[in-house]
XYZ file of C-alpha atoms in Angstrom:
515
model
C 2.075 -18.121 -23.262
C -0.508 -15.744 -24.713
C -3.497 -14.170 -23.043
C -5.953 -11.311 -23.393
C -5.332 -9.956 -19.898
C -2.342 -10.397 -17.597
C -2.942 -9.439 -13.948
C 0.020 -9.195 -11.581
C -1.159 -9.304 -7.953
C -4.102 -10.794 -6.034
C -5.089 -8.040 -3.620
C -8.397 -6.203 -3.886
C -7.376 -4.254 -6.994
C -6.295 -7.332 -8.929
C -9.205 -9.530 -7.867
C -11.895 -6.931 -8.566
C -10.383 -6.232 -11.992
C -10.447 -9.954 -12.798
C -14.097 -10.254 -11.779
C -15.177 -7.184 -13.724
C -13.419 -8.405 -16.868
C -13.917 -12.145 -16.467
C -17.637 -12.291 -15.670
C -18.658 -10.049 -18.557
C -16.205 -11.482 -21.095
C -16.201 -15.259 -20.600
C -14.402 -15.887 -23.908
C -11.448 -13.684 -22.959
C -8.515 -15.391 -21.268
C -7.040 -13.974 -18.055
C -3.737 -15.084 -16.561
C -3.096 -14.048 -12.949
C 0.326 -14.255 -11.311
C 1.255 -13.710 -7.669
C 4.690 -14.212 -6.172
C 3.472 -15.864 -2.967
C 0.308 -17.870 -2.412
C -2.860 -16.340 -3.807
C -4.118 -15.307 -0.344
C -1.045 -13.178 0.490
C -1.317 -9.462 -0.274
C -1.351 -6.051 1.402
C -5.159 -6.172 1.240
C -5.304 -9.128 3.609
C -3.543 -7.044 6.298
C -5.922 -4.070 6.072
C -7.624 -3.886 9.468
C -9.693 -0.711 9.489
C -12.214 -0.893 6.690
C -13.651 1.048 3.764
C -14.549 4.729 4.079
C -18.054 5.085 2.619
C -20.719 7.700 3.355
C -23.751 5.927 4.885
C -24.937 7.941 7.883
C -27.728 10.462 7.088
C -25.784 12.978 9.201
C -22.787 12.506 6.901
C -22.399 13.661 3.289
C -20.176 13.296 0.241
C -19.014 16.870 0.774
C -17.845 15.983 4.314
C -15.876 12.970 3.080
C -14.397 14.995 0.219
C -13.374 17.785 2.610
C -11.726 15.318 5.015
C -9.774 13.746 2.139
C -8.598 17.132 0.857
C -7.507 18.269 4.321
C -5.574 15.047 4.874
C -3.952 15.368 1.426
C -2.648 18.792 2.449
C -3.535 20.622 -0.748
C -2.084 18.129 -3.233
C -5.107 15.927 -4.007
C -6.679 15.954 -7.462
C -10.098 17.316 -6.510
C -11.883 15.760 -9.500
C -10.497 12.321 -8.584
C -11.482 12.784 -4.919
C -15.029 13.725 -5.956
C -15.296 10.714 -8.268
C -13.947 8.153 -5.770
C -15.992 9.346 -2.793
C -19.239 9.341 -4.782
C -18.602 5.754 -5.914
C -18.630 4.589 -2.285
C -22.255 3.372 -2.132
C -21.836 1.385 -5.380
C -18.682 -0.176 -3.943
C -20.528 -1.207 -0.785
C -23.454 -2.739 -2.699
C -21.048 -4.634 -4.943
C -19.059 -6.007 -2.006
C -22.229 -7.197 -0.275
C -23.431 -8.840 -3.518
C -20.081 -10.648 -3.731
C -20.554 -12.077 -0.242
C -18.476 -9.719 1.881
C -19.686 -9.523 5.495
C -19.632 -6.227 7.401
C -20.335 -5.683 11.093
C -23.800 -4.435 12.002
C -25.280 -3.008 15.192
C -28.203 -4.367 17.236
C -30.742 -2.763 14.881
C -29.160 -4.421 11.841
C -27.604 -1.264 10.417
C -23.947 -1.101 9.404
C -21.625 -0.380 12.302
C -19.740 2.727 11.162
C -16.347 3.274 12.784
C -14.550 6.584 13.294
C -10.895 6.910 12.314
C -8.271 9.646 12.387
C -8.891 12.512 9.972
C -12.601 11.690 9.552
C -15.183 14.165 10.814
C -17.948 11.527 10.873
C -18.343 7.803 11.516
C -18.155 6.316 8.001
C -15.810 3.308 8.003
C -17.619 0.050 7.222
C -15.680 -2.903 8.571
C -15.578 -6.550 9.571
C -14.154 -6.598 13.103
C -10.480 -5.640 12.693
C -9.858 -7.847 9.648
C -11.779 -6.109 6.861
C -9.174 -6.577 4.137
C -8.936 -10.296 4.797
C -12.734 -10.636 4.651
C -12.948 -8.763 1.338
C -10.092 -10.695 -0.244
C -11.536 -14.041 0.862
C -14.930 -13.306 -0.725
C -13.516 -12.003 -4.007
C -10.948 -14.779 -4.320
C -13.650 -17.448 -4.053
C -15.433 -15.906 -7.032
C -12.242 -15.536 -9.054
C -11.340 -19.202 -8.561
C -14.784 -20.173 -9.895
C -14.235 -18.388 -13.235
C -13.386 -20.833 -16.024
C -11.526 -18.272 -18.136
C -9.011 -17.460 -15.380
C -5.663 -19.234 -14.945
C -4.173 -18.443 -11.539
C -0.440 -18.984 -11.167
C 0.742 -18.592 -7.588
C 4.421 -18.629 -6.670
C 5.124 -16.879 -9.958
C 7.168 -13.692 -9.803
C 7.002 -10.910 -12.403
C 10.572 -10.075 -13.436
C 10.250 -7.491 -16.188
C 7.645 -5.878 -18.397
C 7.933 -6.483 -22.124
C 7.521 -3.191 -23.981
C 7.879 -1.992 -27.539
C 7.171 1.501 -28.916
C 5.882 2.604 -25.502
C 3.348 -0.229 -25.507
C 3.245 -3.056 -22.965
C 3.122 -6.516 -24.502
C 3.226 -8.599 -21.320
C 5.932 -9.684 -18.899
C 8.691 -12.152 -18.104
C 7.539 -14.373 -15.244
C 9.617 -16.667 -13.022
C 8.015 -19.963 -12.027
C 9.551 -20.122 -8.548
C 9.018 -23.849 -8.018
C 10.342 -25.022 -11.399
C 12.948 -22.230 -11.583
C 11.840 -21.588 -15.141
C 11.259 -18.247 -16.855
C 8.086 -17.875 -18.877
C 7.253 -15.207 -21.412
C 3.607 -14.190 -21.147
C 2.438 -12.003 -24.016
C -0.753 -10.101 -23.259
C -3.008 -7.559 -24.942
C -3.512 -5.761 -21.615
C -1.359 -5.879 -18.475
C -2.428 -4.733 -14.996
C 0.023 -4.051 -12.175
C -1.652 -4.539 -8.792
C 1.495 -5.308 -6.843
C 0.936 -3.433 -3.571
C 3.370 -1.407 -1.481
C 7.029 -0.747 -0.737
C 7.212 -1.392 3.019
C 10.307 -3.576 2.992
C 12.355 -0.531 1.982
C 12.069 0.555 5.642
C 13.359 -0.998 8.861
C 9.960 -0.586 10.557
C 6.874 -1.362 8.489
C 3.401 -2.822 8.860
C 3.688 -4.372 5.377
C 4.247 -8.096 4.766
C 7.600 -9.386 3.501
C 6.293 -9.505 -0.088
C 5.973 -5.686 -0.215
C 9.184 -4.936 -2.092
C 7.903 -2.325 -4.547
C 8.084 -4.694 -7.521
C 5.404 -3.032 -9.649
C 6.772 0.483 -9.221
C 10.319 -0.703 -9.963
C 9.252 -2.643 -13.063
C 7.214 0.268 -14.389
C 10.046 2.731 -13.759
C 12.556 0.455 -15.494
C 10.185 0.214 -18.472
C 9.965 4.014 -18.665
C 6.587 4.678 -17.046
C 6.036 7.990 -15.260
C 6.423 7.748 -11.467
C 5.083 10.529 -9.248
C 5.268 11.830 -5.639
C 7.453 9.103 -4.159
C 8.541 11.389 -1.302
C 5.117 11.046 0.314
C 5.569 7.987 2.502
C 2.926 7.520 5.156
C 3.953 6.316 8.598
C 1.201 4.771 10.676
C 1.385 6.223 14.205
C 0.519 3.065 16.085
C 2.329 -0.152 15.288
C 2.734 -2.580 18.177
C 6.195 -2.031 19.636
C 8.510 -5.033 19.486
C 12.256 -5.531 19.322
C 11.744 -8.290 16.760
C 13.148 -7.603 13.278
C 10.011 -8.816 11.451
C 7.194 -6.620 10.141
C 5.357 -4.633 12.796
C 1.817 -5.565 13.780
C -0.644 -2.755 13.106
C -2.836 -1.329 15.867
C -5.700 0.038 13.788
C -6.559 3.722 13.831
C -10.066 2.591 14.679
C -8.836 1.815 18.213
C -8.353 5.546 18.762
C -11.692 6.167 17.085
C -13.153 3.754 19.624
C -11.706 5.859 22.451
C -8.086 4.761 22.894
C -5.766 7.550 24.104
C -2.113 8.095 23.253
C 0.002 8.764 26.341
C 3.602 8.922 27.404
C 4.870 5.935 29.360
C 4.233 7.990 32.491
C 0.545 8.106 31.599
C 0.364 11.705 30.355
C -1.826 12.408 27.298
C -0.100 14.592 24.703
C -1.968 14.794 21.391
C -3.979 17.850 22.467
C -0.713 19.818 22.368
C -0.266 19.194 18.660
C -3.709 19.358 17.062
C -7.219 20.369 18.094
C -8.476 16.982 16.868
C -6.279 15.308 19.475
C -5.911 11.550 19.001
C -7.989 11.691 15.818
C -5.703 14.048 13.900
C -4.445 12.825 10.516
C -1.686 10.241 10.448
C 1.140 12.571 9.474
C 0.487 14.820 12.463
C 0.091 11.974 14.976
C 3.260 10.236 13.723
C 5.285 13.445 14.052
C 3.823 14.115 17.492
C 4.962 10.678 18.680
C 8.370 11.304 17.090
C 8.656 14.529 19.094
C 7.600 12.875 22.360
C 10.129 10.073 21.906
C 12.824 12.608 21.132
C 12.064 14.370 24.422
C 11.742 11.280 26.602
C 14.387 9.082 24.920
C 11.912 6.212 25.344
C 11.632 3.431 22.776
C 7.848 3.793 22.467
C 4.756 5.637 23.674
C 1.588 3.976 24.975
C -1.976 3.552 23.771
C -4.293 3.492 26.768
C -7.464 1.407 26.342
C -7.909 0.449 29.997
C -10.862 2.836 30.428
C -12.879 1.329 27.567
C -15.775 -1.121 27.807
C -13.627 -4.223 27.504
C -16.390 -6.534 26.322
C -17.200 -4.257 23.379
C -13.522 -3.576 22.779
C -12.766 -7.294 22.502
C -15.771 -7.764 20.231
C -14.575 -5.047 17.847
C -10.853 -5.857 17.846
C -10.340 -9.598 18.445
C -7.259 -9.870 16.209
C -5.500 -6.955 17.912
C -6.285 -8.233 21.404
C -5.072 -11.733 20.491
C -1.771 -10.320 19.231
C -1.333 -8.227 22.385
C -2.062 -11.191 24.632
C 0.433 -13.309 22.687
C 3.070 -10.735 23.668
C 2.013 -10.779 27.315
C 0.016 -7.523 27.163
C -3.456 -7.387 28.724
C -5.174 -4.328 27.165
C -7.770 -4.383 29.950
C -5.056 -3.580 32.501
C -1.932 -2.635 30.518
C -1.267 0.246 28.167
C -0.261 -0.986 24.684
C 3.287 -0.002 23.618
C 3.214 1.604 20.148
C 5.595 3.283 17.705
C 5.199 4.705 14.192
C 6.038 2.416 11.269
C 6.012 2.802 7.496
C 2.543 1.924 6.291
C 1.653 3.278 2.851
C 3.210 4.981 -0.161
C 1.069 7.839 -1.487
C 3.144 8.163 -4.649
C 3.628 5.525 -7.311
C 2.987 4.763 -10.982
C 1.158 7.778 -12.410
C -2.218 6.898 -13.950
C -5.097 8.730 -15.567
C -8.681 8.592 -14.302
C -9.058 5.126 -15.868
C -5.949 3.617 -14.336
C -3.857 3.622 -17.522
C -0.200 4.528 -17.135
C 2.019 6.540 -19.492
C 2.783 3.218 -21.233
C -0.039 2.173 -23.559
C -1.980 -0.965 -22.506
C -0.299 -0.956 -19.085
C -2.652 -0.269 -16.176
C -1.894 0.124 -12.471
C -4.263 -0.013 -9.496
C -4.054 -0.157 -5.723
C -1.104 0.988 -3.647
C 1.429 0.804 -6.490
C -0.536 3.472 -8.391
C -0.610 7.245 -8.044
C -4.144 8.283 -8.954
C -4.283 11.737 -7.356
C -6.651 10.698 -4.566
C -4.272 10.826 -1.605
C -2.190 13.913 -2.296
C 0.518 14.289 0.340
C -1.118 12.030 2.929
C -3.706 9.245 2.725
C -6.918 9.567 4.717
C -7.518 6.404 6.749
C -9.549 3.676 4.988
C -9.631 5.462 1.622
C -7.262 2.933 0.044
C -9.642 -0.034 -0.304
C -12.256 2.283 -1.808
C -9.674 3.654 -4.253
C -8.559 0.142 -5.226
C -12.166 -0.855 -5.955
C -13.041 2.260 -7.958
C -9.918 2.285 -10.118
C -9.818 -1.463 -10.753
C -13.464 -1.253 -11.893
C -12.677 1.652 -14.205
C -9.493 -0.018 -15.469
C -11.475 -3.146 -16.311
C -13.984 -1.099 -18.276
C -11.299 0.765 -20.223
C -9.274 -2.417 -20.844
C -12.225 -4.166 -22.473
C -12.961 -1.068 -24.554
C -9.343 -0.977 -25.766
C -9.412 -4.587 -26.895
C -12.687 -4.105 -28.767
C -11.664 -0.777 -30.293
C -8.116 -1.599 -31.332
C -8.638 -5.290 -32.110
C -5.242 -5.766 -30.545
C -2.882 -8.313 -32.048
C 0.227 -9.292 -30.103
C 3.119 -9.002 -32.537
C 6.610 -8.495 -31.168
C 9.905 -8.646 -33.018
C 11.833 -7.797 -29.880
C 14.051 -10.661 -28.651
C 13.245 -11.706 -25.094
C 16.089 -12.661 -22.731
C 15.841 -16.113 -21.211
C 19.178 -16.556 -19.513
C 19.034 -18.146 -16.096
C 21.966 -18.049 -13.729
C 20.076 -18.786 -10.535
C 22.540 -21.494 -9.534
C 25.388 -19.005 -9.242
C 26.542 -17.990 -5.797
C 24.775 -14.870 -4.585
C 26.160 -12.035 -2.525
C 24.909 -11.596 1.031
C 21.443 -10.402 0.112
C 20.121 -10.258 3.662
C 22.918 -7.980 4.857
C 22.425 -5.625 1.904
C 18.681 -5.520 2.532
C 19.211 -4.628 6.195
C 21.612 -1.862 5.156
C 19.063 -0.392 2.734
C 16.284 -0.492 5.333
C 18.472 1.143 7.963
C 19.532 3.951 5.624
C 15.936 4.687 4.655
C 14.566 4.566 8.198
C 17.231 6.893 9.552
C 17.374 9.371 6.653
C 14.024 9.239 4.826
C 11.683 8.639 7.733
C 9.156 10.744 9.631
C 11.463 13.803 9.852
C 14.134 14.417 7.200
C 16.788 16.993 6.333
C 18.748 17.654 3.174
C 22.164 16.782 4.611
C 21.055 13.294 5.674
C 19.080 12.776 2.464
C 22.126 13.625 0.363
C 24.319 11.327 2.445
C 21.737 8.524 2.189
C 21.466 8.932 -1.587
C 25.231 8.533 -2.001
C 25.234 5.465 0.273
C 22.324 3.947 -1.604
C 23.857 4.545 -5.029
C 26.976 2.741 -3.841
C 24.841 -0.204 -2.697
C 22.905 -0.078 -5.957
C 26.145 -0.541 -7.927
C 26.952 -3.607 -5.815
C 23.465 -5.020 -6.368
C 23.544 -4.303 -10.113
C 26.913 -6.065 -10.366
C 25.623 -9.141 -8.534
C 22.419 -9.003 -10.568
C 24.162 -9.990 -13.800
C 25.434 -13.184 -12.116
C 22.072 -14.175 -10.615
C 19.760 -12.800 -13.243
C 16.606 -14.707 -12.433
C 16.915 -15.343 -8.715
C 13.753 -13.978 -7.044
C 15.636 -12.574 -4.042
C 18.038 -10.781 -6.364
C 15.177 -9.157 -8.238
C 13.493 -8.107 -4.993
C 16.713 -6.500 -3.781
C 17.173 -4.719 -7.098
C 13.583 -3.468 -6.933
C 14.148 -2.197 -3.390
C 17.185 -0.184 -4.460
C 15.216 1.341 -7.351
C 12.323 2.328 -5.078
C 14.623 3.661 -2.362
C 16.448 5.818 -4.904
C 13.124 7.166 -6.206
C 12.070 8.123 -2.660
C 15.390 9.797 -1.843
C 15.592 11.677 -5.145
C 12.026 12.969 -4.830
C 12.712 13.947 -1.195
C 15.781 15.934 -2.245
C 13.757 17.791 -4.885
C 10.846 18.825 -2.629
C 11.126 22.359 -1.315
C 8.128 22.576 1.027
C 6.619 20.472 3.792
C 3.354 18.782 2.910
C 1.505 15.908 4.559
C 3.749 12.889 4.975
C 6.863 14.788 3.892
C 8.467 16.773 6.697
C 11.929 18.289 6.345
C 13.374 20.048 9.390
C 15.341 22.380 7.082
C 12.031 23.785 5.812
C 10.419 24.666 9.147
C 8.670 28.020 8.990
C 6.103 27.180 11.666
C 6.094 25.102 14.880
C 7.641 21.695 14.314
C 4.277 19.969 14.153
C 2.119 21.664 11.543
C -1.385 22.261 12.898
C -4.271 22.100 10.481
């Protein structure tokens, strides 16, 4: 198959890129692949919203300062400035595309407050903003005649030659057939890496596929040690992905407390419950270490319950399904892996170190987040960089008059019928190693031990891989081992604590770093 543009992933980054390219270039062909159904992505699970300056009392400089503080000195200031100032254009574009945002009684946008923000600036749709955005954009993508959308198609490998991306090998999951898709431009918009960890808010599809593929192809990967743990995932002893309790709940007035009802965040940061995520996650870690409890509690019993239910219907429904009444009961919460701040290194236009290969969204490292992501900056980043990537991609095609010519033989062997090793058990082992050794608090001894354990597992996986070359689950497991090794290696190399990376061997101040 041949196409002008190949897009891998149907979250916000992928969909916005498709619209920006497809609407303005109706004669250019776009093939879109997604390994699950087209509605499933990390975007659809984003509860909070989009951080955009709207209040007259707010300013770009405030938003920029909040982002830089959260990033703990490692943000690219030029990128932060660019992304923040694109906020109003992003909002107008979303509204034009049919996205609905909550408004107050006077008809103005209801601006939420989240951790790390000094002002109310998060535009949202209840507690399901990502789902609302994805739904609106997907409807428009489906209507484009020059777009071919292939769901249940899994990207196996990138095809590269002379440091140039020429497309990808794609597995048709239903027909169990491998397709070669040659493309003038390829975009990776594959989301996060959550399934590397035992506790995560990410869906089961988040296996770091884009980062692993790019790394295998030789692309530059950066800052993988900066893994963000969301402080408040709903506590459950179930092995599935954790349900997120949005940061906006604390912005609404929810208070973190021990299970004995004692508030504690004021001991760790002057911003209390609205400190940045790295600080709140470490504070909870410390409290659990002291109490030996399995979770802490989020107290919302003092809030106006009618307004609380109106703002957070999805969260309340999930709590009630677990027998928790937030009007009377404190909500049990624990930290869980939520976001990777590192990823495939890109320039200001989203292009990677491999020519004609772009990356946007959570799989990309743009320089915006630094060592720790500010709440609700990710959807804004995905919009800004997918828009810029679309612009640069079209320019490249027009400038270079790209012809797809490849003399490189493409492998097509398929051994999916062969007996696989116990993939589930290996996956559990990887997640356990990463949670225990590369989690909220790390140390070099455990990191070194974990790296040796992981490399042993990686050899097992690589050996099995040759006997089940094109089995989706085998590829996912292989990708997980690649991503886990990248995180552990980067963690071993870091020599100072910043943001989401905290190593107890490097403590020179109180255990929780106050900002």
